[in-house]
């Protein structure tokens, strides 16, 4: 029931329930209830070392002033911003079998603040390039071996020269995260 409640209802239920606990027990619990927004801001402020841009590589700037590798990533991040999602761009992720100096860099790590879960988002924008496709198929298989599964905690979007990014799909998928329905079992359904 709590998972289907809206963000404010979820927070209100927790605050109300906590308020019903006798004061002396609350002192023993020493709980600090953090709102979704407080939790999200704290999560999003974590420091991390971003992937470096190669010399001469084209750089795109997102609405929030962040350097990105593609125009489509800027468009995706703009949708995230419009929906109030907390996300980190290319935060390093160390997968099993990788050395600490060889992480993968998911395009976006998004916080499903309602369910307090991280979701990874990869946008594959050069599906016309066979080498790119093969390299990223291996990346998806690596994710899966590490418990990161498409449709669960990994969202993938694609484009090619002939088939541009589907921003309506991006908005629909991101909206499920913003509403807490993605991690609550909504996924691609």
mmCIF file of C-alpha atoms in Angstrom:
data_model
loop_
_atom_site.group_PDB
_atom_site.id
_atom_site.type_symbol
_atom_site.label_atom_id
_atom_site.label_comp_id
_atom_site.label_asym_id
_atom_site.label_seq_id
_atom_site.Cartn_x
_atom_site.Cartn_y
_atom_site.Cartn_z
ATOM 1 C CA UNK A 1 0.000 0.000 0.000
ATOM 2 C CA UNK A 2 2.784 2.445 0.841
ATOM 3 C CA UNK A 3 4.491 1.888 -2.494
ATOM 4 C CA UNK A 4 1.410 2.953 -4.427
ATOM 5 C CA UNK A 5 0.878 6.060 -2.333
ATOM 6 C CA UNK A 6 2.102 9.324 -3.820
ATOM 7 C CA UNK A 7 5.284 10.967 -2.586
ATOM 8 C CA UNK A 8 3.564 13.346 -0.196
ATOM 9 C CA UNK A 9 1.232 10.619 1.089
ATOM 10 C CA UNK A 10 4.203 8.330 1.729
ATOM 11 C CA UNK A 11 6.026 11.033 3.667
ATOM 12 C CA UNK A 12 2.872 11.985 5.579
ATOM 13 C CA UNK A 13 2.198 8.377 6.583
ATOM 14 C CA UNK A 14 5.744 8.003 7.956
ATOM 15 C CA UNK A 15 5.665 11.301 9.816
ATOM 16 C CA UNK A 16 2.213 10.535 11.237
ATOM 17 C CA UNK A 17 3.225 7.027 12.308
ATOM 18 C CA UNK A 18 6.426 8.321 13.904
ATOM 19 C CA UNK A 19 4.431 11.026 15.707
ATOM 20 C CA UNK A 20 2.240 8.335 17.287
ATOM 21 C CA UNK A 21 5.240 6.664 18.938
ATOM 22 C CA UNK A 22 5.629 7.745 22.586
ATOM 23 C CA UNK A 23 8.306 10.393 23.130
ATOM 24 C CA UNK A 24 10.611 8.229 25.273
ATOM 25 C CA UNK A 25 10.645 5.500 22.614
ATOM 26 C CA UNK A 26 11.322 8.094 19.901
ATOM 27 C CA UNK A 27 14.353 9.233 21.897
ATOM 28 C CA UNK A 28 15.629 5.644 22.035
ATOM 29 C CA UNK A 29 15.050 5.161 18.321
ATOM 30 C CA UNK A 30 17.020 8.304 17.539
ATOM 31 C CA UNK A 31 15.449 8.453 14.084
ATOM 32 C CA UNK A 32 15.734 11.465 11.909
ATOM 33 C CA UNK A 33 13.030 11.383 9.299
ATOM 34 C CA UNK A 34 14.425 12.841 6.137
ATOM 35 C CA UNK A 35 12.024 14.082 3.495
ATOM 36 C CA UNK A 36 12.375 12.815 -0.057
ATOM 37 C CA UNK A 37 13.769 16.182 -1.122
ATOM 38 C CA UNK A 38 16.341 16.269 1.697
ATOM 39 C CA UNK A 39 17.390 12.693 0.955
ATOM 40 C CA UNK A 40 17.608 13.418 -2.766
ATOM 41 C CA UNK A 41 19.681 16.567 -2.305
ATOM 42 C CA UNK A 42 22.069 14.745 0.017
ATOM 43 C CA UNK A 43 22.368 11.820 -2.433
ATOM 44 C CA UNK A 44 22.938 14.142 -5.409
ATOM 45 C CA UNK A 45 25.659 16.096 -3.603
ATOM 46 C CA UNK A 46 27.944 13.077 -3.217
ATOM 47 C CA UNK A 47 31.373 13.748 -4.689
ATOM 48 C CA UNK A 48 32.642 11.541 -7.497
ATOM 49 C CA UNK A 49 35.276 11.630 -10.195
ATOM 50 C CA UNK A 50 33.745 12.062 -13.626
ATOM 51 C CA UNK A 51 35.013 10.475 -16.803
ATOM 52 C CA UNK A 52 37.391 12.806 -18.593
ATOM 53 C CA UNK A 53 36.746 14.159 -22.038
ATOM 54 C CA UNK A 54 39.308 13.268 -24.672
ATOM 55 C CA UNK A 55 41.169 16.110 -26.298
ATOM 56 C CA UNK A 56 39.222 17.431 -29.258
ATOM 57 C CA UNK A 57 36.045 15.578 -28.229
ATOM 58 C CA UNK A 58 32.815 17.509 -28.802
ATOM 59 C CA UNK A 59 31.326 18.765 -25.543
ATOM 60 C CA UNK A 60 27.654 19.573 -24.962
ATOM 61 C CA UNK A 61 26.449 21.616 -22.010
ATOM 62 C CA UNK A 62 23.256 20.632 -20.172
ATOM 63 C CA UNK A 63 20.760 23.110 -18.759
ATOM 64 C CA UNK A 64 22.366 22.785 -15.352
ATOM 65 C CA UNK A 65 25.779 23.583 -16.854
ATOM 66 C CA UNK A 66 27.159 20.062 -16.871
ATOM 67 C CA UNK A 67 29.479 18.862 -19.644
ATOM 68 C CA UNK A 68 28.013 15.915 -21.544
ATOM 69 C CA UNK A 69 29.112 13.699 -24.396
ATOM 70 C CA UNK A 70 26.036 13.984 -26.608
ATOM 71 C CA UNK A 71 23.157 16.235 -27.537
ATOM 72 C CA UNK A 72 20.731 13.418 -26.696
ATOM 73 C CA UNK A 73 22.161 13.108 -23.171
ATOM 74 C CA UNK A 74 21.498 16.842 -22.733
ATOM 75 C CA UNK A 75 17.903 16.337 -23.885
ATOM 76 C CA UNK A 76 17.461 13.384 -21.514
ATOM 77 C CA UNK A 77 18.923 15.321 -18.590
ATOM 78 C CA UNK A 78 16.560 18.203 -19.390
ATOM 79 C CA UNK A 79 13.596 15.844 -19.038
ATOM 80 C CA UNK A 80 15.006 14.613 -15.723
ATOM 81 C CA UNK A 81 15.320 18.230 -14.567
ATOM 82 C CA UNK A 82 11.750 19.024 -15.654
ATOM 83 C CA UNK A 83 10.481 16.050 -13.615
ATOM 84 C CA UNK A 84 12.573 16.959 -10.560
ATOM 85 C CA UNK A 85 14.627 13.745 -10.677
ATOM 86 C CA UNK A 86 17.880 13.516 -8.791
ATOM 87 C CA UNK A 87 20.619 12.092 -11.004
ATOM 88 C CA UNK A 88 24.362 11.901 -11.406
ATOM 89 C CA UNK A 89 25.943 12.011 -14.843
ATOM 90 C CA UNK A 90 28.569 9.360 -15.548
ATOM 91 C CA UNK A 91 29.188 8.431 -11.928
ATOM 92 C CA UNK A 92 31.760 5.607 -11.935
ATOM 93 C CA UNK A 93 30.443 2.144 -11.118
ATOM 94 C CA UNK A 94 32.840 -0.641 -10.196
ATOM 95 C CA UNK A 95 31.575 -3.959 -11.513
ATOM 96 C CA UNK A 96 32.860 -7.357 -10.432
ATOM 97 C CA UNK A 97 35.986 -8.255 -12.397
ATOM 98 C CA UNK A 98 36.978 -4.618 -12.914
ATOM 99 C CA UNK A 99 39.988 -3.020 -11.290
ATOM 100 C CA UNK A 100 39.324 0.103 -9.191
ATOM 101 C CA UNK A 101 40.917 2.227 -11.923
ATOM 102 C CA UNK A 102 38.651 0.666 -14.601
ATOM 103 C CA UNK A 103 35.033 1.414 -13.668
ATOM 104 C CA UNK A 104 32.143 1.637 -16.091
ATOM 105 C CA UNK A 105 30.375 4.956 -16.476
ATOM 106 C CA UNK A 106 26.606 4.584 -16.825
ATOM 107 C CA UNK A 107 25.271 7.649 -18.596
ATOM 108 C CA UNK A 108 22.991 8.419 -15.665
ATOM 109 C CA UNK A 109 22.540 7.096 -12.150
ATOM 110 C CA UNK A 110 19.078 8.174 -11.060
ATOM 111 C CA UNK A 111 17.663 8.131 -7.570
ATOM 112 C CA UNK A 112 14.152 6.772 -7.248
ATOM 113 C CA UNK A 113 13.671 8.921 -4.176
ATOM 114 C CA UNK A 114 10.285 7.426 -3.274
ATOM 115 C CA UNK A 115 11.704 3.905 -2.980
ATOM 116 C CA UNK A 116 15.286 4.960 -2.109
ATOM 117 C CA UNK A 117 16.756 2.923 -4.989
ATOM 118 C CA UNK A 118 19.265 3.710 -7.702
ATOM 119 C CA UNK A 119 18.394 3.121 -11.336
ATOM 120 C CA UNK A 120 20.917 3.247 -14.140
ATOM 121 C CA UNK A 121 20.124 4.714 -17.553
ATOM 122 C CA UNK A 122 22.156 4.100 -20.666
ATOM 123 C CA UNK A 123 21.457 5.863 -23.934
ATOM 124 C CA UNK A 124 23.005 4.219 -26.958
ATOM 125 C CA UNK A 125 23.080 6.875 -29.631
ATOM 126 C CA UNK A 126 25.177 5.373 -32.403
ATOM 127 C CA UNK A 127 23.334 2.196 -33.278
ATOM 128 C CA UNK A 128 24.480 2.531 -36.907
ATOM 129 C CA UNK A 129 28.075 1.814 -35.827
ATOM 130 C CA UNK A 130 28.688 -1.960 -35.602
ATOM 131 C CA UNK A 131 31.735 -1.626 -33.308
ATOM 132 C CA UNK A 132 29.724 0.616 -30.954
ATOM 133 C CA UNK A 133 26.842 -1.882 -30.915
ATOM 134 C CA UNK A 134 29.122 -4.835 -30.097
ATOM 135 C CA UNK A 135 30.971 -2.904 -27.371
ATOM 136 C CA UNK A 136 27.711 -1.882 -25.708
ATOM 137 C CA UNK A 137 26.128 -5.338 -25.995
ATOM 138 C CA UNK A 138 29.086 -6.553 -23.916
ATOM 139 C CA UNK A 139 28.476 -3.706 -21.470
ATOM 140 C CA UNK A 140 24.811 -4.716 -21.026
ATOM 141 C CA UNK A 141 25.823 -8.354 -20.480
ATOM 142 C CA UNK A 142 28.356 -7.185 -17.881
ATOM 143 C CA UNK A 143 25.646 -5.213 -16.122
ATOM 144 C CA UNK A 144 23.410 -8.286 -16.061
ATOM 145 C CA UNK A 145 26.175 -10.470 -14.588
ATOM 146 C CA UNK A 146 26.385 -7.882 -11.803
ATOM 147 C CA UNK A 147 22.658 -7.909 -11.009
ATOM 148 C CA UNK A 148 21.839 -4.790 -13.031
ATOM 149 C CA UNK A 149 18.983 -5.877 -15.274
ATOM 150 C CA UNK A 150 17.247 -4.161 -18.163
ATOM 151 C CA UNK A 151 13.698 -3.277 -17.169
ATOM 152 C CA UNK A 152 14.457 -3.531 -13.449
ATOM 153 C CA UNK A 153 17.306 -1.273 -12.370
ATOM 154 C CA UNK A 154 18.621 -0.455 -15.852
ATOM 155 C CA UNK A 155 16.813 1.547 -18.510
ATOM 156 C CA UNK A 156 18.200 1.616 -22.029
ATOM 157 C CA UNK A 157 17.241 3.912 -24.866
ATOM 158 C CA UNK A 158 18.560 3.873 -28.417
ATOM 159 C CA UNK A 159 18.863 5.927 -31.537
ATOM 160 C CA UNK A 160 20.430 5.792 -34.967
ATOM 161 C CA UNK A 161 20.697 8.231 -37.848
ATOM 162 C CA UNK A 162 17.463 6.865 -39.274
ATOM 163 C CA UNK A 163 15.625 6.524 -35.948
ATOM 164 C CA UNK A 164 16.222 9.502 -33.631
ATOM 165 C CA UNK A 165 15.735 9.424 -29.890
ATOM 166 C CA UNK A 166 12.116 9.010 -28.808
ATOM 167 C CA UNK A 167 11.725 11.813 -26.266
ATOM 168 C CA UNK A 168 8.127 10.855 -25.494
ATOM 169 C CA UNK A 169 9.370 7.412 -24.443
ATOM 170 C CA UNK A 170 12.135 9.010 -22.359
ATOM 171 C CA UNK A 171 9.572 11.232 -20.652
ATOM 172 C CA UNK A 172 7.223 8.303 -19.978
ATOM 173 C CA UNK A 173 10.000 6.127 -18.495
ATOM 174 C CA UNK A 174 11.451 8.987 -16.435
ATOM 175 C CA UNK A 175 7.936 9.838 -15.236
ATOM 176 C CA UNK A 176 7.587 6.328 -13.825
ATOM 177 C CA UNK A 177 10.764 6.890 -11.812
ATOM 178 C CA UNK A 178 9.589 10.305 -10.617
ATOM 179 C CA UNK A 179 6.279 8.837 -9.435
ATOM 180 C CA UNK A 180 7.941 5.883 -7.675
ATOM 181 C CA UNK A 181 6.173 3.395 -9.933
ATOM 182 C CA UNK A 182 9.312 2.087 -11.666
ATOM 183 C CA UNK A 183 10.882 0.420 -8.617
ATOM 184 C CA UNK A 184 7.466 -0.504 -7.235
ATOM 185 C CA UNK A 185 7.149 -3.047 -10.037
ATOM 186 C CA UNK A 186 5.967 -0.797 -12.847
ATOM 187 C CA UNK A 187 9.101 -1.165 -14.950
ATOM 188 C CA UNK A 188 8.374 -1.286 -18.645
ATOM 189 C CA UNK A 189 4.785 -2.435 -18.052
#
